[in-house]
Amino acid sequence: MESKGEKGNCLGWAARDPSGILSPYIFDRRQPRTDDVSIKILYCGVCYADVNWTRNKIGDSKYPLVPGHEIVGIATAVGSDVMTFKVGDRVGVGTYVDSCRDCDYCNVRREVYCDKRAISTFNAIDKDGMITKGGYSSHIVVHERYCHKIPDEYPLASAAPLLCAGITVYTPMIKYNMNQPGKSLGVVGLGGLGHMAVKFGKAFGLNVTVISTSESKKEEAINRLGADRFIISKDKDQMASAAKSLDFIIDTASGDHPFDPYLALLKFDGIMVLVGFPSEIKISPFLLNFGSRCIAGSITGGTKDRQEMIEFCAKNKIYPEIEMIPIEYINEALERLIKNDVRYRFVIDIENTLK
């Protein structure tokens, strides 16, 4: 495989500089080792992380950069020591592709918190010194531990967003017991993560309130996603009427926003979990202490939780809302993502459009 002076065994789309503009790129993947699974990629979800790293928003981008960490496809080769996959299996890969496998966190399958840092699916230095490259590509080779089985009955394209957006909200919901029927959940922000929190909340039997800055999302939140209530966060009367009404809050907003108005919505002993990344958090100790409230943070999830979530979604027929796009549309899609112009996750049709 060769193009424009580039040689390799894998075709992808890469950003070459902080402009973030992606274009075709050929590179080499490693040959499968004895414990690896080689996966032909069929679909890849588009996450805001793809914007951040293609445009060097974090300051550590390594170009050429192939993004994408919501990957699904078919196993085309398995190493001789692989026990859980065979050729032809439906496979998913999420936000990291390796870890130390020996620390306290890895030993309980919470590898995302690995003491030596989990190796991200793209833009990380792998154990062999190579830079990892993500799912905007024709295939990927991953240690079997970090691969996930996708049930036969679950649509592959819909499985892609589960591997980042889905697990990011599922993990704290399970950890903090946000799966108790009859309890009340608030979801701050209705995007890729927020819409999955609504779906999980309803599947758990919760009374779900969506809290948004945009009135335009009300109809979709209630009629399409099944939320029970919708609150405009800028409306002081609506916020006041909902005071002390929620047992849990999942805050998916990454933009800077005040926290006290949301904490005031929690009942005594309520829990608010932050999964976004605003630049700072300012809270009133009075609201926190006198309400016996808790605020916590969370990122994606371990391999055990991710497989459990996939199976939960298949059993309960929980599907992300997706917009399928060809790879040639990715630059426009990233611009739309920045403007929050997607309902609710772009998924790239790698199989039919990456040529």
Short mmCIF file of C-alpha atoms in Angstrom, two decimals:
data_model
loop_
_atom_site.label_atom_id
_atom_site.label_comp_id
_atom_site.label_asym_id
_atom_site.label_seq_id
_atom_site.Cartn_x
_atom_site.Cartn_y
_atom_site.Cartn_z
CA MET A 1 0.00 0.00 0.00
CA GLU A 2 1.54 3.29 -1.08
CA SER A 3 0.30 6.84 -1.66
CA LYS A 4 2.00 10.21 -2.02
CA GLY A 5 5.31 8.77 -0.92
CA GLU A 6 3.81 7.04 2.13
CA LYS A 7 4.13 3.30 2.61
CA GLY A 8 2.47 0.92 5.02
CA ASN A 9 -0.12 -1.77 5.60
CA CYS A 10 -2.92 0.45 6.99
CA LEU A 11 -4.95 3.23 5.39
CA GLY A 12 -6.27 5.99 7.62
CA TRP A 13 -7.08 9.67 7.84
CA ALA A 14 -4.70 11.85 9.81
CA ALA A 15 -4.16 15.42 10.93
CA ARG A 16 -0.67 16.68 10.08
CA ASP A 17 -0.65 19.90 12.12
CA PRO A 18 -2.75 21.92 14.62
CA SER A 19 -5.14 23.04 11.88
CA GLY A 20 -6.74 19.67 12.57
CA ILE A 21 -7.56 19.10 8.91
CA LEU A 22 -7.61 15.37 8.20
CA SER A 23 -6.66 13.70 4.94
CA PRO A 24 -5.68 10.20 3.74
CA TYR A 25 -2.57 8.75 5.35
CA ILE A 26 -0.83 5.39 5.00
CA PHE A 27 1.14 3.88 7.87
CA ASP A 28 2.22 0.57 9.38
CA ARG A 29 0.43 -1.39 12.07
CA ARG A 30 2.40 -4.04 13.96
CA GLN A 31 1.94 -7.66 13.03
CA PRO A 32 -0.28 -9.50 15.54
CA ARG A 33 1.60 -10.94 18.50
CA THR A 34 0.57 -14.15 20.24
CA ASP A 35 -1.87 -12.28 22.51
CA ASP A 36 -3.20 -9.82 19.92
CA VAL A 37 -6.40 -9.54 17.91
CA SER A 38 -6.29 -7.93 14.48
CA ILE A 39 -9.55 -6.16 13.68
CA LYS A 40 -10.92 -4.97 10.36
CA ILE A 41 -12.60 -1.70 11.32
CA LEU A 42 -16.15 -1.25 10.07
CA TYR A 43 -17.28 1.79 12.07
CA CYS A 44 -15.72 4.44 14.31
CA GLY A 45 -17.53 6.96 16.48
CA VAL A 46 -16.50 10.61 16.55
CA CYS A 47 -15.72 12.00 20.02
CA TYR A 48 -14.84 15.54 21.10
CA ALA A 49 -11.44 14.11 22.04
CA ASP A 50 -10.84 13.86 18.29
CA VAL A 51 -11.23 17.64 18.06
CA ASN A 52 -8.99 18.28 21.05
CA TRP A 53 -6.06 16.21 19.87
CA THR A 54 -6.19 16.83 16.13
CA ARG A 55 -6.05 20.56 16.94
CA ASN A 56 -3.48 20.22 19.75
CA LYS A 57 -5.83 21.71 22.34
CA ILE A 58 -4.10 19.72 25.08
CA GLY A 59 -0.60 20.63 23.89
CA ASP A 60 0.79 17.12 23.43
CA SER A 61 -0.39 16.13 19.93
CA LYS A 62 2.01 13.92 17.99
CA TYR A 63 1.62 14.34 14.24
CA PRO A 64 0.66 12.71 11.95
CA LEU A 65 -2.27 11.94 14.25
CA VAL A 66 -4.95 9.37 13.47
CA PRO A 67 -7.86 9.87 15.92
CA GLY A 68 -10.78 7.66 16.87
CA HIS A 69 -11.40 5.59 20.00
CA GLU A 70 -14.92 4.22 19.47
CA ILE A 71 -13.98 1.32 17.23
CA VAL A 72 -15.98 -1.70 16.08
CA GLY A 73 -15.22 -4.33 13.50
CA ILE A 74 -14.50 -7.98 12.77
CA ALA A 75 -11.58 -10.06 14.03
CA THR A 76 -9.49 -11.10 11.04
CA ALA A 77 -6.59 -12.75 12.90
CA VAL A 78 -5.90 -13.86 16.47
CA GLY A 79 -2.64 -14.79 18.14
CA SER A 80 -1.93 -18.33 19.30
CA ASP A 81 -2.42 -17.40 22.98
CA VAL A 82 -5.73 -15.59 22.50
CA MET A 83 -8.48 -17.36 24.46
CA THR A 84 -11.56 -15.15 24.16
CA PHE A 85 -11.77 -14.31 20.45
CA LYS A 86 -11.75 -16.14 17.17
CA VAL A 87 -11.62 -15.03 13.55
CA GLY A 88 -15.00 -13.63 12.53
CA ASP A 89 -15.98 -12.35 15.97
CA ARG A 90 -17.55 -8.90 16.32
CA VAL A 91 -15.11 -6.80 18.34
CA GLY A 92 -15.02 -3.36 19.95
CA VAL A 93 -12.06 -1.27 21.13
CA GLY A 94 -12.42 1.77 23.36
CA THR A 95 -10.29 4.58 24.71
CA TYR A 96 -7.12 2.65 25.62
CA VAL A 97 -5.27 -0.32 24.19
CA ASP A 98 -2.89 -1.35 26.97
CA SER A 99 -1.88 -0.79 30.59
CA CYS A 100 0.67 -2.19 33.01
CA ARG A 101 -1.66 -5.13 33.88
CA ASP A 102 -0.02 -5.42 37.30
CA CYS A 103 -1.04 -2.49 39.53
CA ASP A 104 -3.92 -2.44 42.01
CA TYR A 105 -6.26 -0.87 39.44
CA CYS A 106 -5.37 -3.23 36.61
CA ASN A 107 -5.79 -6.19 38.95
CA VAL A 108 -9.45 -5.28 39.49
CA ARG A 109 -10.04 -4.46 35.82
CA ARG A 110 -10.13 -0.69 36.31
CA GLU A 111 -7.27 -0.24 33.86
CA VAL A 112 -8.23 3.30 32.92
CA TYR A 113 -6.71 4.36 36.28
CA CYS A 114 -3.52 2.32 35.78
CA ASP A 115 -0.70 3.52 38.06
CA LYS A 116 1.62 3.70 35.04
CA ARG A 117 -1.13 5.28 32.93
CA ALA A 118 -3.25 3.39 30.45
CA ILE A 119 -2.02 3.66 26.86
CA SER A 120 -4.57 5.63 24.87
CA THR A 121 -5.88 4.28 21.59
CA PHE A 122 -4.34 7.20 19.73
CA ASN A 123 -1.60 9.79 20.34
CA ALA A 124 0.14 7.77 23.05
CA ILE A 125 3.53 6.10 23.21
CA ASP A 126 3.01 2.34 23.10
CA LYS A 127 5.21 -0.17 24.89
CA ASP A 128 7.22 -0.70 21.70
CA GLY A 129 7.93 3.04 21.42
CA MET A 130 5.53 3.58 18.52
CA ILE A 131 2.81 6.22 18.58
CA THR A 132 -0.67 4.71 18.79
CA LYS A 133 -3.07 5.50 15.97
CA GLY A 134 -6.82 5.30 16.25
CA GLY A 135 -9.90 4.10 14.49
CA TYR A 136 -10.10 6.45 11.52
CA SER A 137 -8.30 3.61 9.73
CA SER A 138 -8.76 0.30 7.97
CA HIS A 139 -7.61 -2.01 10.77
CA ILE A 140 -6.13 -2.07 14.26
CA VAL A 141 -4.12 -4.60 16.28
CA VAL A 142 -4.87 -4.77 20.02
CA HIS A 143 -4.05 -7.05 22.96
CA GLU A 144 -7.10 -9.25 23.59
CA ARG A 145 -7.62 -7.88 27.12
CA TYR A 146 -8.64 -4.50 25.68
CA CYS A 147 -11.03 -5.92 23.09
CA HIS A 148 -14.74 -6.41 23.75
CA LYS A 149 -17.28 -8.82 22.33
CA ILE A 150 -20.25 -7.23 20.61
CA PRO A 151 -23.35 -9.50 20.80
CA ASP A 152 -24.59 -10.77 17.45
CA GLU A 153 -27.98 -9.09 17.86
CA TYR A 154 -26.56 -5.62 18.54
CA PRO A 155 -26.10 -3.30 15.51
CA LEU A 156 -22.37 -2.75 15.05
CA ALA A 157 -22.65 0.91 14.07
CA SER A 158 -24.65 1.61 17.24
CA ALA A 159 -22.04 -0.16 19.37
CA ALA A 160 -19.30 2.32 18.49
CA PRO A 161 -20.46 5.24 20.72
CA LEU A 162 -20.86 2.88 23.68
CA LEU A 163 -17.08 2.50 23.85
CA CYS A 164 -16.51 6.09 25.04
CA ALA A 165 -19.74 8.07 25.40
CA GLY A 166 -21.67 5.14 26.83
CA ILE A 167 -19.10 3.85 29.28
CA THR A 168 -18.25 7.37 30.51
CA VAL A 169 -21.72 7.74 32.04
CA TYR A 170 -22.44 4.07 32.77
CA THR A 171 -19.40 3.62 35.02
CA PRO A 172 -20.27 6.32 37.60
CA MET A 173 -23.94 5.42 37.47
CA ILE A 174 -23.09 1.89 38.59
CA LYS A 175 -20.37 2.94 41.04
CA TYR A 176 -22.63 5.43 42.84
CA ASN A 177 -25.74 3.22 42.74
CA MET A 178 -27.64 5.35 40.27
CA ASN A 179 -29.53 2.24 39.20
CA GLN A 180 -32.18 2.18 41.94
CA PRO A 181 -35.69 2.20 40.43
CA GLY A 182 -37.79 5.11 41.60
CA LYS A 183 -34.85 7.40 42.40
CA SER A 184 -34.39 10.69 40.54
CA LEU A 185 -31.55 11.57 38.17
CA GLY A 186 -30.58 14.93 36.72
CA VAL A 187 -28.56 15.05 33.50
CA VAL A 188 -26.67 18.28 32.81
CA GLY A 189 -26.02 18.69 29.09
CA LEU A 190 -27.74 16.79 26.29
CA GLY A 191 -25.02 15.74 23.87
CA GLY A 192 -23.26 12.47 23.11
CA LEU A 193 -22.73 11.64 26.80
CA GLY A 194 -25.89 13.23 28.15
CA HIS A 195 -28.28 11.42 25.84
CA MET A 196 -26.74 8.09 26.91
CA ALA A 197 -27.18 9.04 30.58
CA VAL A 198 -30.88 9.65 29.87
CA LYS A 199 -31.21 6.27 28.18
CA PHE A 200 -29.43 4.43 31.00
CA GLY A 201 -31.46 6.30 33.59
CA LYS A 202 -34.74 5.23 32.03
CA ALA A 203 -33.50 1.64 31.69
CA PHE A 204 -32.64 1.66 35.41
CA GLY A 205 -36.15 2.84 36.26
CA LEU A 206 -35.16 6.35 37.33
CA ASN A 207 -37.16 9.54 37.05
CA VAL A 208 -34.97 11.56 34.68
CA THR A 209 -34.67 15.35 34.47
CA VAL A 210 -32.64 16.95 31.69
CA ILE A 211 -31.04 20.28 32.64
CA SER A 212 -29.97 22.34 29.62
CA THR A 213 -29.24 25.88 28.54
CA SER A 214 -31.17 25.31 25.32
CA GLU A 215 -34.98 25.33 25.12
CA SER A 216 -34.66 23.82 21.65
CA LYS A 217 -33.71 20.43 23.12
CA LYS A 218 -36.85 20.05 25.24
CA GLU A 219 -39.00 18.22 22.70
CA GLU A 220 -36.26 15.75 21.84
CA ALA A 221 -35.35 15.17 25.49
CA ILE A 222 -38.92 14.26 26.42
CA ASN A 223 -40.46 12.83 23.25
CA ARG A 224 -37.45 11.17 21.64
CA LEU A 225 -35.29 10.16 24.61
CA GLY A 226 -38.01 9.67 27.21
CA ALA A 227 -36.94 12.16 29.88
CA ASP A 228 -39.62 12.92 32.47
CA ARG A 229 -38.81 16.60 32.98
CA PHE A 230 -36.84 19.36 31.28
CA ILE A 231 -35.36 22.40 33.04
CA ILE A 232 -33.75 25.47 31.52
CA SER A 233 -30.74 26.12 33.74
CA LYS A 234 -30.85 29.86 33.04
CA ASP A 235 -34.44 30.10 34.27
CA LYS A 236 -34.19 30.87 38.00
CA ASP A 237 -37.84 30.04 38.63
CA GLN A 238 -37.54 26.61 37.04
CA MET A 239 -34.36 25.89 38.97
CA ALA A 240 -35.89 27.06 42.24
CA SER A 241 -38.95 24.86 41.73
CA ALA A 242 -36.67 21.83 41.33
CA ALA A 243 -34.59 22.50 44.48
CA LYS A 244 -33.82 19.39 46.55
CA SER A 245 -35.63 17.13 44.07
CA LEU A 246 -32.81 14.96 42.72
CA ASP A 247 -30.97 12.01 44.23
CA PHE A 248 -28.23 12.05 41.58
CA ILE A 249 -26.78 14.34 38.94
CA ILE A 250 -24.52 13.42 36.03
CA ASP A 251 -22.83 16.59 34.76
CA THR A 252 -21.61 16.06 31.20
CA ALA A 253 -20.89 19.72 30.38
CA SER A 254 -17.26 20.54 29.59
CA GLY A 255 -17.69 24.28 29.15
CA ASP A 256 -17.22 26.50 32.19
CA HIS A 257 -20.43 26.76 34.20
CA PRO A 258 -21.53 27.46 37.78
CA PHE A 259 -21.93 24.45 40.06
CA ASP A 260 -23.91 25.83 43.00
CA PRO A 261 -27.20 26.03 41.09
CA TYR A 262 -26.92 22.31 40.28
CA LEU A 263 -25.87 21.30 43.79
CA ALA A 264 -28.98 23.04 45.08
CA LEU A 265 -31.09 20.59 43.07
CA LEU A 266 -29.77 17.64 45.07
CA LYS A 267 -31.60 16.18 48.03
CA PHE A 268 -29.71 15.64 51.27
CA ASP A 269 -27.05 12.95 50.72
CA GLY A 270 -27.31 13.53 46.98
CA ILE A 271 -24.41 12.81 44.65
CA MET A 272 -23.21 14.86 41.67
CA VAL A 273 -20.68 13.26 39.33
CA LEU A 274 -18.64 15.31 36.90
CA VAL A 275 -17.61 13.57 33.67
CA GLY A 276 -16.79 16.71 31.65
CA PHE A 277 -13.70 18.89 31.89
CA PRO A 278 -14.44 22.54 32.67
CA SER A 279 -11.37 24.64 33.41
CA GLU A 280 -12.25 24.99 37.10
CA ILE A 281 -14.78 24.04 39.75
CA LYS A 282 -16.11 26.54 42.30
CA ILE A 283 -18.63 25.39 44.87
CA SER A 284 -20.19 26.70 48.07
CA PRO A 285 -19.05 24.72 51.14
CA PHE A 286 -22.42 25.65 52.68
CA LEU A 287 -24.39 23.83 49.95
CA LEU A 288 -22.05 20.86 50.13
CA ASN A 289 -21.65 20.48 53.89
CA PHE A 290 -25.08 21.45 55.19
CA GLY A 291 -26.77 19.34 52.53
CA SER A 292 -24.53 16.32 53.20
CA ARG A 293 -24.00 16.31 49.45
CA CYS A 294 -21.11 14.76 47.51
CA ILE A 295 -19.36 15.75 44.30
CA ALA A 296 -17.16 13.25 42.48
CA GLY A 297 -15.30 12.86 39.20
CA SER A 298 -15.08 9.99 36.74
CA ILE A 299 -13.61 9.11 33.36
CA THR A 300 -14.39 6.20 31.06
CA GLY A 301 -14.21 2.76 32.67
CA GLY A 302 -12.38 -0.52 33.02
CA THR A 303 -12.61 -3.52 30.74
CA LYS A 304 -14.99 -5.35 33.09
CA ASP A 305 -17.44 -2.45 33.25
CA ARG A 306 -17.26 -1.89 29.50
CA GLN A 307 -18.16 -5.49 28.65
CA GLU A 308 -20.93 -5.45 31.25
CA MET A 309 -22.33 -2.25 29.74
CA ILE A 310 -22.30 -3.67 26.21
CA GLU A 311 -24.25 -6.71 27.37
CA PHE A 312 -26.68 -4.52 29.34
CA CYS A 313 -27.36 -2.44 26.24
CA ALA A 314 -27.96 -5.54 24.12
CA LYS A 315 -30.31 -7.07 26.70
CA ASN A 316 -32.30 -3.86 27.17
CA LYS A 317 -32.19 -2.69 23.55
CA ILE A 318 -30.42 0.58 24.39
CA TYR A 319 -29.06 2.21 21.24
CA PRO A 320 -27.20 5.52 20.87
CA GLU A 321 -28.73 8.05 18.49
CA ILE A 322 -26.28 8.24 15.61
CA GLU A 323 -25.70 10.07 12.34
CA MET A 324 -23.75 7.95 9.89
CA ILE A 325 -21.17 9.77 7.77
CA PRO A 326 -18.57 8.88 5.13
CA ILE A 327 -14.93 9.42 6.02
CA GLU A 328 -14.75 12.20 3.43
CA TYR A 329 -17.16 14.23 5.57
CA ILE A 330 -15.04 14.07 8.74
CA ASN A 331 -13.67 17.62 8.60
CA GLU A 332 -17.18 19.05 8.26
CA ALA A 333 -18.39 16.71 11.02
CA LEU A 334 -15.74 17.96 13.43
CA GLU A 335 -16.78 21.54 12.73
CA ARG A 336 -20.39 20.61 13.42
CA LEU A 337 -19.36 18.84 16.61
CA ILE A 338 -17.69 22.02 17.85
CA LYS A 339 -21.01 23.82 17.26
CA ASN A 340 -22.99 21.06 19.03
CA ASP A 341 -24.73 20.40 15.72
CA VAL A 342 -25.17 16.62 15.99
CA ARG A 343 -27.93 14.40 17.35
CA TYR A 344 -26.15 12.79 19.11
CA ARG A 345 -23.06 10.99 17.82
CA PHE A 346 -21.38 10.88 14.44
CA VAL A 347 -20.31 7.40 13.35
CA ILE A 348 -17.96 6.98 10.39
CA ASP A 349 -18.82 4.23 7.90
CA ILE A 350 -15.25 3.01 7.57
CA GLU A 351 -16.08 -0.20 5.71
CA ASN A 352 -17.84 1.44 2.78
CA THR A 353 -16.08 4.81 2.48
CA LEU A 354 -12.42 4.39 3.47
CA LYS A 355 -10.85 3.50 0.14
#
